[in-house]
Amino acid sequence: MDEASLTENRKMEHINIVLEKDTQYKEKTTFLEYVKILPNSGSIKSDEVELGMNLIGKELSSPLFVSGMTGGHSVAFGINKNIAIAAEKAGIPMGVGSQRAMVENKQLVYSYDVKKYAPNLFLIGNIGSTKLLSYNDSRIQEMVNDISADMLAIHTNPGQESVQPEGDLDFRNTKDRIVELASHLDKPVIVKEVGNGISKEVAAQLDEKVFGIDVQGAGGTTWIGVELFRNKDKSLGSFWDWGIPTALSVLEVKSSFSGSVWASGGIRTASDIVKALALGADLCGMAKPVIMAERKNGAEGAYVFLSGMINKIKEEMADMGFGSVAELRNAKVEITGTLAKLASQRKLKMDKRIGVKQV
């Protein structure tokens, strides 16, 4: 079987495992439970809450986005198409999974090319950082153009690759290659993890040419866990819970990176989103809950979930007296427990409005 076919088969395995197996972190959480927001004064109705924002010149209905999950297979096409229709209707961005499959086999472009069905969608492309060493700038630009993406996410996933049976562990020079590509590509670039978080040391290596970092931290789906279902070497199971919890990773990245910071990884509720925004995240991403809704009721199921989540965010903010995301980002926040302990140990630079309560 050639490399393109192997990649396509792996995409289908990933979908099935995420939908059918328990791939959540077993012991580690997002640490968002250690974040407390001091309510604002005043009474606000949920329909008065303003969530709209501008992202690189495009208006969005809220700071929610659908994190990239899949592509490169006929089933993946159906998922991407339905979620694209739902995301466009909800007025939020959507990412696709790694486009490696379509680079290796042009016949698979259709499974990512969802703007044919959602022309006004803010679409985020996706490629692995190790593949940047194999693909030149023009090939990446073509990959982005083929699906009319508005932005490109470059994922770095050493944890996943280390347990993936056919994993690529050569991450040498990927940082320089990311910065180089970000300088040449005609679309903004973000760097993202795949569920294991990003530290302040890694974030500090990315300069202003990189538009943003999506921390995609620990606490939700573990892609190390997904690959362990495919790997026959069960001795690697001790790595299941490896990663930086999402709340801690947001603080880590904001401590050393001046660009846009996005929070994803285990984001499941409106409360999670409000807390992440209060910590300073610009956008918050969800993945598995959206694909579960799509698998049950197609595009309509995904839209009902997304629009419902947006309404719940407004309700949560209204209950605390915040009429806009800007107000929420100026809220007084207290971090406690293990999050507070690790933030202090790591000497993270935080906004003065964020208090650390040691217990």
XYZ file of C-alpha atoms in Angstrom:
359
model
C 0.000 0.000 0.000
C 1.428 3.429 -0.961
C 1.923 6.308 1.490
C -1.175 8.188 0.317
C -3.400 5.153 0.897
C -1.881 4.568 4.324
C -2.615 8.178 5.267
C -6.211 7.877 4.041
C -6.763 4.670 6.033
C -5.285 6.278 9.149
C -7.753 9.170 8.848
C -10.655 6.719 8.895
C -9.201 4.849 11.873
C -8.905 8.130 13.773
C -12.563 8.997 13.158
C -13.761 5.588 14.316
C -11.603 5.596 17.448
C -12.698 9.088 18.518
C -16.361 8.203 18.008
C -16.309 4.692 19.470
C -13.592 4.627 22.160
C -12.980 6.515 25.388
C -10.143 8.792 24.338
C -10.415 11.330 27.144
C -7.656 12.099 29.611
C -8.017 9.722 32.549
C -6.637 11.800 35.413
C -5.646 15.203 34.036
C -8.251 17.962 33.614
C -8.194 21.294 31.799
C -7.581 23.068 35.157
C -10.384 25.482 34.259
C -12.066 24.359 37.473
C -9.375 26.365 39.292
C -10.434 29.627 37.588
C -12.879 31.925 39.377
C -14.256 35.149 37.898
C -15.328 38.029 40.140
C -18.830 39.016 38.938
C -19.426 42.488 37.533
C -22.044 44.847 38.896
C -25.246 45.611 37.071
C -28.083 43.613 35.520
C -27.793 42.488 31.917
C -30.122 40.406 29.742
C -28.524 37.625 27.725
C -29.791 39.053 24.440
C -27.918 42.275 25.240
C -24.534 40.537 25.477
C -22.266 41.361 22.528
C -20.035 38.493 21.410
C -19.176 39.672 17.893
C -15.543 40.126 16.920
C -13.312 40.817 13.952
C -10.686 38.303 12.877
C -8.233 39.478 10.192
C -10.894 41.692 8.675
C -13.798 39.229 8.856
C -16.738 39.654 11.214
C -17.594 36.703 13.460
C -20.654 36.195 15.636
C -18.658 35.037 18.659
C -15.176 33.963 19.815
C -16.139 30.294 19.397
C -14.587 28.163 16.644
C -14.656 24.537 15.533
C -11.193 23.041 15.886
C -9.822 21.041 12.928
C -10.535 17.327 13.133
C -10.532 15.400 9.896
C -10.251 15.150 6.109
C -8.796 12.848 3.476
C -11.621 10.298 3.305
C -15.173 10.093 1.940
C -16.615 9.879 5.460
C -14.452 12.820 6.517
C -15.877 14.796 3.584
C -19.411 14.330 4.886
C -18.363 15.442 8.358
C -16.470 18.499 7.104
C -19.270 19.508 4.738
C -21.959 19.333 7.435
C -19.891 21.149 10.044
C -18.932 23.808 7.496
C -22.591 24.492 6.716
C -23.341 24.693 10.440
C -20.343 26.906 11.262
C -21.139 29.329 8.438
C -24.741 29.589 9.623
C -23.537 30.173 13.193
C -21.034 32.793 11.973
C -17.922 31.170 13.412
C -14.636 29.772 12.003
C -13.946 26.135 11.299
C -10.700 24.244 10.877
C -10.052 21.110 8.843
C -7.817 18.221 9.812
C -4.312 17.738 8.443
C -4.229 18.313 4.686
C -1.321 15.926 4.223
C -3.660 13.376 2.606
C -4.687 15.799 -0.162
C -1.098 16.909 -0.754
C -0.139 13.270 -1.317
C -3.258 12.519 -3.354
C -4.973 15.369 -5.211
C -8.106 13.265 -5.596
C -8.783 13.852 -1.880
C -8.935 17.663 -2.124
C -12.751 17.429 -2.215
C -12.867 16.183 1.374
C -11.459 19.512 2.600
C -12.890 21.883 -0.030
C -16.025 22.796 1.930
C -16.373 26.418 0.826
C -18.282 25.109 -2.175
C -21.098 24.478 0.311
C -20.401 27.335 2.744
C -18.894 30.196 0.685
C -18.853 32.722 3.552
C -17.202 30.372 6.033
C -13.984 31.451 7.767
C -11.888 28.360 6.995
C -8.607 27.345 8.627
C -6.278 24.965 6.776
C -3.966 22.529 8.564
C -0.588 20.836 8.083
C 1.896 19.157 10.406
C 5.106 20.989 11.286
C 7.296 18.022 10.313
C 5.818 18.053 6.790
C 7.093 21.605 6.314
C 10.531 20.061 5.926
C 9.242 18.028 2.960
C 6.992 20.617 1.288
C 8.300 23.902 -0.109
C 6.473 27.220 0.247
C 4.772 27.008 -3.136
C 3.370 23.576 -2.350
C 1.947 24.812 0.964
C 0.518 27.905 -0.741
C -1.141 25.695 -3.343
C -2.567 23.508 -0.553
C -4.078 26.592 1.093
C -5.411 27.944 -2.205
C -6.990 24.612 -3.161
C -9.518 24.967 -0.347
C -9.660 28.807 -0.278
C -8.539 28.820 3.362
C -8.465 32.142 5.221
C -5.716 31.043 7.585
C -3.321 28.127 8.056
C -2.826 26.160 11.251
C 0.489 24.353 11.623
C 0.204 21.594 14.180
C 3.073 20.393 16.301
C 2.393 17.014 17.898
C 5.493 15.269 19.278
C 3.459 13.330 21.832
C 1.133 11.873 19.212
C 3.944 11.136 16.776
C 5.968 9.365 19.486
C 3.300 6.679 19.952
C 1.876 6.605 16.428
C 3.034 3.342 14.772
C 4.180 5.255 11.667
C 5.033 8.485 13.524
C 7.537 11.061 12.275
C 9.778 12.189 15.146
C 12.102 14.493 13.225
C 11.113 17.924 14.569
C 14.555 19.413 13.996
C 14.485 22.884 12.434
C 10.684 22.981 12.420
C 10.622 26.220 14.434
C 12.736 28.041 11.850
C 10.677 26.554 9.042
C 7.420 27.722 10.652
C 8.706 31.297 10.952
C 10.038 31.186 7.385
C 6.707 29.970 5.985
C 4.765 32.528 8.020
C 6.916 35.216 6.383
C 6.110 34.034 2.849
C 2.549 32.672 2.926
C -0.162 35.099 1.808
C -2.428 34.013 4.681
C -1.884 34.368 8.455
C -0.375 31.391 10.271
C -1.225 29.989 13.684
C 0.626 27.218 15.495
C -1.385 24.635 17.392
C -0.949 21.508 19.464
C -3.279 18.527 19.229
C -4.237 18.069 22.872
C -0.978 18.222 24.819
C -0.574 21.985 25.289
C 2.241 24.438 24.593
C 4.743 25.785 27.128
C 6.104 29.312 27.527
C 9.518 28.107 26.286
C 8.050 26.817 23.014
C 5.852 29.891 22.570
C 8.848 32.189 23.064
C 10.523 30.674 19.989
C 7.778 31.996 17.701
C 8.121 35.616 16.641
C 5.654 38.237 15.440
C 5.464 36.688 11.974
C 3.263 33.987 13.516
C -0.233 35.425 13.977
C -1.274 33.238 16.881
C -0.995 30.099 18.986
C -3.842 27.669 19.694
C -2.692 25.965 22.897
C -4.963 22.914 22.455
C -4.087 21.678 25.915
C -4.676 18.592 28.001
C -8.004 17.700 29.539
C -10.159 16.582 26.625
C -9.367 14.118 23.851
C -5.814 12.790 24.036
C -4.397 11.985 20.628
C -1.724 9.991 22.371
C -4.632 7.874 23.587
C -6.081 7.674 20.078
C -2.765 6.365 18.741
C -2.413 3.922 21.649
C -5.553 2.187 20.387
C -3.655 1.661 17.113
C -0.281 0.782 18.660
C 0.338 -2.801 19.733
C 3.060 -1.728 22.171
C 0.963 -1.322 25.313
C 4.011 -0.366 27.393
C 3.507 3.159 26.006
C 0.276 3.512 27.975
C 2.021 5.524 30.685
C 2.055 8.488 28.252
C -1.772 8.626 28.090
C -2.053 11.642 30.430
C 1.050 13.502 29.199
C 0.445 17.179 28.514
C -0.089 20.700 29.844
C -3.685 21.404 30.978
C -5.474 23.972 28.825
C -5.854 26.720 31.470
C -2.185 26.454 32.431
C -1.116 26.431 28.780
C -3.055 29.655 28.110
C -1.161 31.324 30.965
C 2.116 29.809 29.758
C 1.736 31.082 26.204
C 0.482 34.530 27.217
C 3.528 34.805 29.488
C 5.964 34.749 26.560
C 4.069 35.338 23.283
C 2.653 38.679 22.129
C 0.388 37.382 19.368
C -3.167 36.064 19.461
C -3.755 33.211 21.931
C -6.531 30.683 21.395
C -7.830 28.162 23.908
C -8.915 24.670 22.958
C -8.490 21.196 24.387
C -11.244 19.827 26.621
C -13.508 22.861 26.166
C -16.944 21.363 26.783
C -19.220 24.004 28.318
C -20.094 27.691 28.127
C -18.480 28.076 31.550
C -15.214 26.672 30.145
C -15.316 29.220 27.337
C -16.095 32.184 29.599
C -13.248 31.232 31.948
C -10.773 30.827 29.090
C -11.751 34.223 27.673
C -11.332 35.786 31.130
C -7.807 34.324 31.277
C -7.056 36.230 28.086
C -7.846 33.825 25.243
C -9.012 35.513 22.027
C -10.955 32.518 20.688
C -12.065 29.186 22.156
C -12.300 25.981 20.163
C -14.365 22.826 20.425
C -13.972 19.589 18.489
C -15.403 16.298 19.776
C -18.758 17.691 20.990
C -19.332 19.157 17.524
C -18.511 15.982 15.641
C -20.745 14.000 18.019
C -23.633 16.366 17.288
C -22.969 16.130 13.541
C -22.879 12.338 13.598
C -26.292 12.252 15.276
C -28.173 14.812 13.195
C -25.935 16.045 10.385
C -25.504 19.730 9.602
C -28.633 20.680 11.518
C -27.441 18.799 14.599
C -24.094 20.607 14.483
C -25.802 23.974 14.038
C -28.221 23.396 16.927
C -25.259 22.524 19.156
C -23.167 25.539 18.080
C -25.979 28.089 18.232
C -27.048 26.657 21.583
C -23.502 27.013 22.903
C -23.340 30.639 21.767
C -26.612 31.365 23.597
C -25.293 29.668 26.739
C -22.137 31.814 26.617
C -24.352 34.908 26.530
C -26.426 33.608 29.452
C -23.328 32.855 31.507
C -21.869 36.301 30.852
C -25.185 38.031 31.570
C -25.486 36.208 34.908
C -22.092 37.662 35.909
C -22.871 41.143 34.600
C -20.588 41.243 31.558
C -22.082 42.809 28.443
C -19.199 42.113 26.072
C -16.062 40.042 25.625
C -14.013 43.202 26.138
C -15.581 43.654 29.587
C -14.977 39.993 30.394
C -11.297 40.270 29.494
C -10.982 43.076 32.039
C -12.614 41.016 34.792
C -10.902 40.269 38.080
C -9.877 36.613 38.052
C -8.619 34.362 40.819
C -6.732 31.151 40.138
C -6.500 28.555 42.879
C -5.371 25.015 43.627
C -2.912 23.198 41.405
C -3.176 25.855 38.686
C -2.095 28.565 41.132
C 0.728 26.411 42.457
C 2.131 25.618 39.012
C 1.736 29.190 37.747
C 3.830 30.363 40.704
C 6.416 27.607 40.305
C 6.751 28.421 36.613
C 7.061 32.156 37.382
C 4.495 33.013 34.739
C 3.985 36.664 33.885
C 0.291 37.393 34.293
C -1.990 40.383 33.992
C -2.362 42.241 37.299
C -6.095 41.531 37.289
C -5.368 37.804 37.719
C -4.855 36.952 41.371
C -3.115 33.828 42.631
C -4.592 32.227 45.742
C -2.345 29.656 47.348
C -4.188 27.102 49.469
